[in-house]
Amino acid sequence: MITDINVIFTVFKSSIMDNRDIEIKKNIDANKLLINKISQKSEQIFLGGGEKKIKHQHESNKLTARERINYLIDTGTRFFELGLFAAYEMYEEHGGCPAAGVIIGIGYVEKRQCVIVANDATVKAGAWFPMTGKKNLRAQEIALENNIPIIYLVDSAGVYLPMQDEIFPDKEHFGRIFRNNAIMSSKGIYQIAAIMGSCVAGGAYLPIMSDESIIIEKSGSIFLAGPFLVKAAIGEETDNETLGGAKTQTDISGIVDYKVKTDEEALDLIRNIIGKTGINEKAGLNRITPSLPKRNIQEILSILPVDRTKPYSMKELLECLTDNSELTYFKDGYGKTIITAYANIDGWAVGIVANERLVVKSETGEMQFGGVIYSDSADKAARFIISCNQKKIPLIFLHDVTGFMVGKRAEHGGIIKDGAKMVNAVSNSTVPKITIIVGNSYGAGNYAMCGKAYDPRFIYAWPTAKIAVMGGAQAAKVLTQIQVAAMKKQGKEPDPDTQNELFEMTKSRYESHTTPYYAAARMWVDEIINPLETRLYISKALEAANNAKIEKFNVGVIQT
């Protein structure tokens, strides 16, 4: 009899392991597919305006924007591009605008991190679409917040006139760029611009409001109004070179500081000048000798479930990211749906705030759903964030959150008060904040976990990310109910099949707006990254952040 029980137990255990192995394999395959999808889409975007436009650029003795960046940065180093998917699947009626027609990111020039901005003249001659402006402003914001130099490689036809009303007059539009030029200069954040092509109208102010400027003979030109507009306005006949070419703007007007003959010569000169600039005083972030995680980082692909509603252990995932897979948990037994822990990532000391996705039991014995923020979780997170600010420890937020707990019990327990406490702490936090959207990022959970509106220094999304007010199924139910109610008011009683069709159509449309690509297109996130490179992206972000002084922390009024 005992033998029979042992045989049954062995078979049962084997069955569980087989199912688990199948589940793990599904997770790995699905996540690899998502990563490959990023690579495929990226390769297409890298072509900019297409091979014909690239060929034309070369025939004009000009490097492409990406070639310029690769030439400029230190040999053997990597350019950390941001906003690659900006304007993705937007402006299709205008022929599209890959990467919003401008490349931004952080690269090493003479061993110094610099923000680099390069207009892509293969995309509509480098014209500025609304997202082009937003992307340029983000580059300036990164330089300003992190106190690092910014290099502009200018080659642009100016504002895309058919959409001028969406880029010209508002606070966060085109003109803000020149205001930022002035602010950065006053703060001692070095800016240098190379005029490598057209630089027309309002766009002429960007290089001239930089601290130093370079112009390339024959290919570079800069003026407030081109020859055609000059002819129309005052009847004067002229050409590009006479009006605003290299000789005019260096030898006659004295507007531009340096004149060179080629793209390469301009880029070499930038390297020479950057190499002579002084080093900023560091913020003093703590960094020790880096160690790799003991847990294989590849396990991330097996931990993240294909089905985004399924629970998994965020702690296991964190062990794939932290040095030696070590974490010191703060209030580990309290507020279990949020993990708060100290750790090192690539040597940098960090405080981690992450959503636990397992169903857990609270200290009172109540079962709590993973991915939901409860009162005790919010209270714990707020205290931890305050503590990190007092110790000047940067914060890393990892999202997989469906929102705050709702219902009578939550409201009676003061969920709004505790949620406000966490939002207050995040809002007033002055240490560098880096946000990684791992999975769901819904509703007020996005805010409390330092979403885009709360000024993270950098914000990245994994290909598994979803950003929205609520999940697709819940939103579709609400929206379908509204549509059905409207139909009933008109005397139309939809049958169950019609209602189901409405639900599926609404859900599909809504979910298409929650993808990381939709978010990245609108610059709600800086980049969609390979999860296996998360440590690297966090490390480079903290290296940049370490150049900026940390302001004094004051949390303001928090209800207890």
XYZ file of C-alpha atoms in Angstrom:
560
model
C 0.000 0.000 0.000
C 2.821 2.390 0.952
C 4.530 1.604 -2.332
C 1.335 2.499 -4.234
C 1.076 5.877 -2.439
C 4.737 6.609 -3.198
C 4.195 5.760 -6.856
C 1.096 8.003 -7.011
C 2.971 10.870 -5.282
C 5.922 10.501 -7.670
C 3.625 10.585 -10.712
C 1.729 13.604 -9.263
C 4.979 15.464 -8.537
C 6.291 14.660 -12.008
C 3.057 15.966 -13.532
C 3.403 19.280 -11.630
C 7.023 19.626 -12.743
C 6.072 18.856 -16.355
C 3.342 21.525 -16.252
C 5.739 24.003 -14.656
C 8.394 23.249 -17.270
C 5.834 23.799 -20.029
C 4.777 27.106 -18.419
C 8.399 28.244 -18.109
C 9.100 27.361 -21.746
C 6.003 29.303 -22.824
C 7.177 32.325 -20.846
C 10.681 32.180 -22.319
C 9.437 31.789 -25.899
C 6.866 34.591 -25.547
C 9.326 37.031 -23.983
C 12.031 36.244 -26.562
C 9.453 36.925 -29.276
C 8.677 40.333 -27.743
C 12.390 41.201 -27.590
C 12.880 40.111 -31.220
C 9.929 42.305 -32.186
C 11.720 45.339 -30.728
C 14.841 44.500 -32.763
C 12.893 44.104 -36.013
C 11.016 47.364 -35.576
C 14.212 49.154 -34.546
C 16.053 48.036 -37.707
C 13.320 49.619 -39.823
C 13.430 52.892 -37.866
C 17.248 53.034 -38.182
C 16.765 53.515 -41.950
C 15.140 56.901 -41.288
C 13.736 58.230 -44.553
C 14.928 55.183 -46.465
C 17.931 53.966 -48.425
C 17.420 56.429 -51.315
C 17.545 59.389 -48.933
C 20.621 57.949 -47.221
C 22.307 57.577 -50.630
C 21.465 61.193 -51.460
C 23.016 62.301 -48.163
C 26.234 60.473 -49.030
C 26.256 61.914 -52.555
C 26.126 65.376 -50.961
C 29.309 64.488 -49.031
C 27.375 64.378 -45.787
C 27.215 61.684 -43.146
C 23.799 60.558 -41.937
C 22.722 61.517 -38.415
C 23.538 58.063 -37.046
C 26.916 58.018 -38.796
C 27.708 61.405 -37.263
C 26.924 60.122 -33.777
C 28.948 56.941 -34.269
C 31.921 59.020 -35.457
C 31.582 61.457 -32.545
C 31.421 59.056 -29.594
C 34.461 57.354 -28.108
C 35.641 54.249 -29.948
C 34.359 51.050 -28.385
C 31.571 52.787 -26.451
C 27.843 52.565 -26.946
C 25.330 55.307 -27.707
C 22.323 54.968 -25.392
C 19.558 56.114 -27.669
C 16.318 57.464 -26.232
C 13.024 58.021 -28.010
C 13.722 55.613 -30.854
C 9.987 54.893 -31.122
C 8.940 58.559 -30.900
C 6.161 59.275 -33.430
C 5.860 55.527 -34.153
C 2.778 54.978 -36.359
C 1.931 58.675 -36.031
C 1.693 61.145 -38.929
C 0.993 58.343 -41.396
C -1.129 60.741 -43.478
C 2.018 62.870 -43.871
C 4.177 59.913 -44.899
C 5.352 59.055 -41.380
C 8.190 60.470 -39.319
C 10.571 57.697 -38.114
C 12.073 58.476 -34.683
C 10.364 61.893 -34.986
C 13.104 62.932 -37.424
C 15.690 63.485 -34.699
C 18.028 61.195 -32.763
C 18.719 61.831 -29.077
C 20.587 59.924 -26.402
C 23.636 59.790 -24.173
C 27.103 58.974 -25.464
C 30.674 59.218 -24.241
C 32.766 61.970 -25.839
C 36.338 62.133 -24.534
C 35.209 59.858 -21.662
C 32.469 62.287 -20.631
C 28.762 61.547 -20.798
C 27.054 64.018 -23.137
C 23.505 64.350 -24.412
C 23.617 64.261 -28.223
C 20.857 65.623 -30.490
C 21.129 64.992 -34.251
C 18.536 66.013 -36.851
C 17.879 63.261 -39.387
C 17.836 65.067 -42.741
C 16.654 61.875 -44.489
C 13.235 62.379 -42.823
C 11.417 65.319 -44.446
C 14.752 67.208 -44.685
C 14.900 67.164 -40.887
C 11.664 69.167 -40.558
C 10.133 69.542 -37.103
C 6.891 67.691 -36.408
C 5.118 68.134 -33.033
C 6.858 65.037 -31.634
C 10.208 66.341 -32.928
C 9.797 69.325 -30.653
C 8.780 67.169 -27.695
C 11.783 64.907 -28.229
C 14.216 67.840 -28.422
C 12.768 69.266 -25.223
C 13.247 65.889 -23.518
C 16.920 65.883 -24.541
C 17.365 69.349 -23.052
C 15.503 68.284 -19.904
C 17.908 65.362 -19.432
C 20.927 67.655 -19.824
C 19.406 70.213 -17.441
C 18.341 67.747 -14.735
C 21.596 65.805 -14.807
C 23.952 68.744 -15.383
C 25.723 67.204 -18.388
C 26.870 68.844 -21.665
C 24.643 68.757 -24.728
C 25.796 68.571 -28.347
C 23.495 69.609 -31.215
C 24.201 68.301 -34.728
C 21.882 70.603 -36.661
C 20.552 69.736 -40.132
C 16.929 70.817 -40.406
C 14.532 72.569 -42.747
C 12.671 74.024 -39.744
C 9.033 73.647 -38.705
C 6.877 71.258 -40.764
C 4.456 73.932 -41.997
C 1.326 71.759 -42.502
C 1.368 71.152 -38.704
C 2.756 74.513 -37.551
C -0.217 75.144 -35.230
C 0.749 72.053 -33.203
C 4.398 72.982 -32.728
C 4.745 76.756 -32.760
C 2.924 78.795 -30.080
C 2.377 76.798 -26.874
C 4.498 76.528 -23.727
C 5.939 73.104 -24.566
C 6.365 73.858 -28.286
C 9.268 74.940 -30.488
C 10.027 78.243 -28.744
C 10.662 76.524 -25.417
C 13.866 75.098 -26.883
C 15.498 78.524 -27.139
C 14.333 79.419 -23.633
C 16.041 76.210 -22.453
C 19.223 77.216 -24.335
C 19.339 80.394 -22.270
C 18.538 78.672 -18.951
C 21.185 75.973 -19.453
C 23.810 78.525 -20.401
C 23.054 80.514 -17.232
C 23.510 77.341 -15.173
C 26.867 76.532 -16.762
C 25.619 73.492 -18.690
C 27.832 73.518 -21.771
C 26.140 73.507 -25.198
C 27.888 73.259 -28.550
C 26.216 73.133 -31.966
C 27.479 72.067 -35.371
C 25.557 73.566 -38.314
C 25.792 70.623 -40.715
C 23.006 71.543 -43.128
C 20.063 73.895 -43.283
C 19.280 75.974 -40.219
C 16.300 78.168 -41.030
C 14.038 80.727 -39.319
C 13.406 80.042 -35.614
C 15.733 77.051 -35.874
C 18.613 79.446 -36.397
C 18.410 80.465 -32.763
C 19.269 77.008 -31.382
C 22.932 76.905 -32.537
C 23.491 80.611 -31.941
C 22.053 80.455 -28.424
C 24.441 77.580 -27.702
C 27.741 78.485 -26.027
C 29.772 77.752 -29.159
C 28.944 76.949 -32.770
C 30.631 75.390 -35.800
C 29.572 75.626 -39.456
C 30.560 73.405 -42.387
C 31.515 75.083 -45.664
C 29.131 74.540 -48.606
C 26.710 72.270 -46.694
C 25.932 74.454 -43.669
C 23.753 77.568 -43.813
C 21.961 79.673 -41.227
C 19.491 82.532 -41.688
C 16.175 83.827 -40.370
C 14.608 83.815 -43.847
C 15.725 81.872 -46.915
C 16.250 83.357 -50.396
C 12.649 82.762 -51.537
C 11.172 84.451 -48.469
C 13.653 87.340 -48.743
C 12.561 87.826 -52.364
C 8.885 87.764 -51.380
C 9.355 90.044 -48.370
C 11.711 92.754 -49.632
C 12.315 91.921 -53.314
C 16.011 91.206 -52.819
C 17.736 88.580 -54.988
C 20.253 86.344 -53.134
C 21.373 82.731 -52.634
C 21.999 80.452 -49.640
C 25.768 80.967 -49.507
C 25.668 84.748 -49.796
C 22.779 85.052 -47.360
C 23.945 82.703 -44.634
C 26.711 80.343 -45.725
C 29.842 79.508 -43.760
C 31.935 82.471 -44.974
C 29.114 84.945 -44.364
C 28.357 83.779 -40.834
C 31.976 83.507 -39.684
C 34.010 86.137 -41.533
C 31.327 88.798 -42.102
C 28.625 88.558 -39.416
C 30.822 86.847 -36.822
C 27.794 84.890 -35.623
C 29.429 81.441 -35.836
C 32.674 80.684 -33.968
C 34.346 78.035 -36.146
C 34.400 77.208 -39.877
C 35.377 73.722 -41.092
C 35.302 71.858 -44.402
C 33.715 68.461 -43.591
C 31.406 66.642 -41.212
C 34.357 64.727 -39.807
C 36.342 67.916 -39.161
C 33.368 69.405 -37.272
C 32.977 66.298 -35.132
C 36.714 66.158 -34.396
C 36.556 69.789 -33.267
C 33.644 69.006 -30.921
C 35.671 66.185 -29.381
C 38.651 68.523 -28.982
C 36.570 71.172 -27.185
C 34.668 68.705 -24.965
C 37.997 67.153 -23.973
C 39.128 70.512 -22.553
C 36.028 71.281 -20.458
C 36.165 71.016 -16.674
C 34.640 68.179 -14.664
C 31.435 68.759 -12.677
C 31.308 68.310 -8.938
C 29.616 64.960 -8.311
C 26.386 64.474 -6.354
C 28.070 61.895 -4.152
C 25.918 58.851 -4.917
C 27.366 55.756 -3.273
C 29.017 53.217 -5.571
C 31.092 50.177 -4.685
C 32.832 47.620 -6.884
C 30.079 46.068 -9.064
C 29.162 42.395 -8.836
C 27.008 40.319 -11.127
C 23.788 38.794 -9.769
C 24.203 35.252 -8.460
C 20.934 34.467 -10.153
C 21.152 34.182 -13.940
C 19.666 37.344 -15.469
C 18.211 35.179 -18.271
C 15.742 33.841 -15.682
C 13.778 37.080 -16.095
C 12.379 35.570 -19.291
C 11.081 32.507 -17.461
C 9.729 34.436 -14.432
C 7.559 36.902 -16.398
C 4.327 35.086 -17.319
C 2.809 35.143 -20.802
C -0.576 35.842 -19.222
C -0.218 39.280 -17.626
C -2.986 38.472 -15.112
C -1.002 35.586 -13.612
C 0.951 36.062 -10.370
C 4.733 35.743 -10.151
C 7.416 36.594 -7.613
C 8.799 40.116 -8.072
C 11.431 39.225 -5.464
C 12.784 36.504 -7.756
C 12.901 38.986 -10.603
C 14.795 41.522 -8.447
C 17.364 38.851 -7.607
C 18.172 38.749 -11.334
C 18.959 42.487 -11.303
C 20.808 43.197 -8.051
C 24.504 42.663 -7.275
C 25.065 39.225 -5.723
C 21.245 38.852 -5.856
C 21.221 40.497 -2.425
C 18.430 42.740 -1.089
C 17.884 44.167 2.388
C 14.110 44.316 2.793
C 12.539 47.248 4.656
C 9.393 46.286 6.666
C 9.294 42.964 4.838
C 6.344 41.570 6.815
C 4.216 44.719 6.476
C 2.410 46.045 3.408
C 3.415 43.012 1.381
C 2.021 44.082 -1.999
C 4.837 46.622 -2.292
C 8.466 45.572 -1.924
C 10.839 48.128 -0.433
C 14.489 47.165 -0.280
C 18.060 48.424 -0.324
C 20.444 46.882 -2.831
C 23.299 47.573 -5.214
C 22.893 47.582 -8.989
C 26.186 47.583 -10.916
C 27.759 48.856 -7.707
C 25.348 51.788 -7.220
C 23.521 51.845 -3.879
C 19.776 52.076 -4.586
C 16.431 51.950 -2.865
C 13.948 49.743 -4.712
C 10.160 50.216 -4.712
C 8.435 47.409 -6.607
C 4.976 45.877 -6.867
C 4.776 42.304 -5.594
C 2.581 40.209 -7.896
C 1.984 37.219 -5.632
C -1.228 36.893 -3.617
C 0.000 37.486 -0.063
C -1.356 37.460 3.467
C -1.287 40.724 5.424
C -0.186 40.992 9.070
C -3.877 40.676 10.060
C -4.250 37.462 8.074
C -6.197 39.096 5.217
C -5.397 37.855 1.716
C -4.172 40.663 -0.542
C -4.105 40.606 -4.348
C -0.742 41.046 -6.018
C -0.226 44.213 -8.030
C -2.729 46.176 -5.917
C -1.622 48.945 -3.547
C -3.266 48.678 -0.123
C -3.157 51.244 2.692
C -0.349 49.457 4.531
C 1.674 49.133 1.299
C 1.327 52.841 0.501
C 2.264 53.786 4.072
C 5.366 51.585 3.957
C 6.454 52.922 0.557
C 6.081 56.546 1.685
C 8.238 55.931 4.773
C 10.874 54.169 2.677
C 11.006 56.944 0.067
C 11.481 59.532 2.825
C 14.248 57.426 4.359
C 16.083 57.128 1.008
C 15.928 60.909 0.553
C 17.418 61.454 3.993
C 20.315 59.140 3.104
C 20.754 60.409 -0.501
C 20.033 56.975 -1.955
C 18.532 57.047 -5.484
C 15.210 55.291 -6.024
C 14.382 52.612 -8.583
C 10.657 52.014 -9.197
C 9.518 48.801 -10.898
C 5.868 48.883 -12.008
C 3.469 46.012 -12.248
C 0.503 47.679 -10.616
C -3.232 47.538 -11.289
C -3.989 50.492 -8.997
C -5.096 51.167 -5.430
C -7.512 48.902 -3.572
C -11.153 49.954 -3.813
C -14.336 49.114 -1.888
C -15.876 49.897 1.498
C -13.194 48.256 3.568
C -10.410 50.113 1.752
C -12.211 53.460 1.970
C -12.982 53.011 5.677
C -9.322 52.156 6.211
C -8.193 55.460 4.703
C -6.843 54.330 1.337
C -7.048 57.872 -0.093
C -5.062 59.268 2.842
C -2.338 56.625 2.572
C -2.250 56.885 -1.212
C -1.858 60.658 -0.934
C 0.985 60.116 1.537
C 2.862 57.979 -1.001
C 2.192 60.409 -3.871
C 3.422 63.280 -1.668
C 6.672 61.463 -0.884
C 7.266 60.627 -4.570
C 6.441 64.184 -5.692
C 8.812 65.864 -3.232
C 11.622 63.329 -3.571
C 14.857 65.022 -4.659
C 17.133 62.002 -5.082
C 17.387 60.642 -8.646
C 14.386 58.476 -9.550
C 14.589 55.819 -12.283
C 11.355 54.134 -13.370
C 11.057 50.745 -15.088
C 7.600 49.696 -16.290
C 7.774 45.915 -16.131
C 4.118 45.029 -16.650
C 0.862 46.796 -15.848
C 0.933 50.468 -14.925
C -2.675 51.416 -14.361
C -4.507 54.405 -12.926
C -3.257 56.113 -9.784
C -0.822 53.218 -9.375
C 1.162 54.754 -12.243
C 1.322 58.047 -10.361
C 2.270 56.626 -6.970
C 5.002 54.497 -8.544
C 6.655 57.551 -10.153
C 5.132 57.539 -13.619
C 6.065 60.116 -16.251
C 4.120 62.916 -14.510
C 6.376 62.634 -11.435
C 9.652 63.543 -13.117
C 11.749 60.395 -13.046
C 15.218 61.214 -14.377
C 14.729 58.357 -16.855
C 11.725 56.130 -17.522
C 11.999 52.847 -19.417
C 9.479 50.198 -20.444
C 9.908 46.490 -20.978
C 8.121 45.021 -24.018
C 5.634 43.501 -21.521
C 4.521 46.960 -20.296
C 0.945 48.240 -20.438
C 0.060 51.828 -19.503
C -3.547 52.930 -19.086
C -6.226 54.160 -16.666
C -7.328 50.527 -16.198
C -6.979 47.110 -17.802
C -8.457 46.448 -21.239
C -11.196 44.043 -20.126
C -12.413 46.321 -17.301
C -12.354 49.424 -19.495
C -14.124 47.613 -22.341
C -16.898 46.489 -19.968
C -17.455 50.061 -18.774
C -17.350 51.537 -22.280
C -19.627 48.807 -23.665
C -22.164 49.418 -20.881
C -22.200 53.119 -21.782
C -22.720 52.323 -25.473
C -25.490 49.809 -24.707
C -27.240 52.313 -22.415
C -27.105 54.931 -25.182
C -28.596 52.450 -27.672
C -31.414 51.595 -25.251
C -32.257 55.295 -24.885
C -32.686 55.398 -28.658
C -35.086 52.458 -28.414
C -32.564 49.923 -29.736
C -32.209 46.825 -27.557
C -28.924 45.126 -28.566
C -28.958 41.319 -28.425
C -26.201 39.401 -26.558
C -24.227 38.793 -29.778
C -24.230 42.503 -30.618
C -23.159 43.360 -27.083
C -20.325 40.821 -27.242
C -19.212 42.198 -30.623
C -19.202 45.723 -29.177
C -17.179 44.516 -26.192
C -14.519 42.765 -28.304
C -14.208 45.719 -30.692
C -13.914 48.201 -27.817
C -11.421 46.008 -25.974
C -9.221 45.629 -29.058
C -9.167 49.376 -29.718
C -8.495 50.207 -26.063
C -5.702 47.644 -25.693
C -3.937 48.967 -28.796
C -3.547 52.222 -26.843
C -1.956 50.512 -23.831
C 1.077 48.983 -25.572
C 4.655 50.138 -24.876
C 4.914 51.213 -28.532
C 1.939 53.554 -28.168
C 3.517 55.012 -25.007
C 6.995 55.329 -26.550
C 5.564 56.994 -29.673
C 4.252 59.794 -27.444
C 7.410 59.919 -25.269
C 5.538 58.737 -22.154
C 8.588 56.501 -21.753
C 12.141 57.262 -22.858
C 12.763 53.886 -24.462
C 11.518 50.324 -24.749
C 14.421 48.227 -23.497
C 15.443 44.588 -23.520
C 14.765 43.371 -19.934
C 18.164 41.649 -19.961
C 19.841 45.078 -20.296
C 18.002 46.675 -17.374
C 21.061 46.734 -15.088
C 23.059 48.542 -17.770
C 20.364 51.177 -18.377
C 19.959 51.816 -14.646
C 23.723 52.121 -14.187
C 24.158 54.612 -17.054
C 21.191 56.639 -15.807
C 22.702 56.866 -12.318
C 26.085 57.790 -13.757
C 24.404 60.727 -15.515
C 22.391 61.654 -12.404
C 25.554 61.714 -10.278
C 26.599 64.941 -12.062
C 23.754 66.999 -10.574
C 23.593 68.348 -7.028
C 20.806 66.834 -4.897
C 18.497 69.489 -3.479
C 17.359 69.521 0.140
C 14.380 67.224 0.750
C 11.171 68.544 2.295
C 8.183 66.257 2.170
C 5.596 68.907 3.081
C 2.388 68.058 4.953
C 1.558 64.368 5.238
C -1.474 63.132 7.125
C -0.640 60.324 9.522
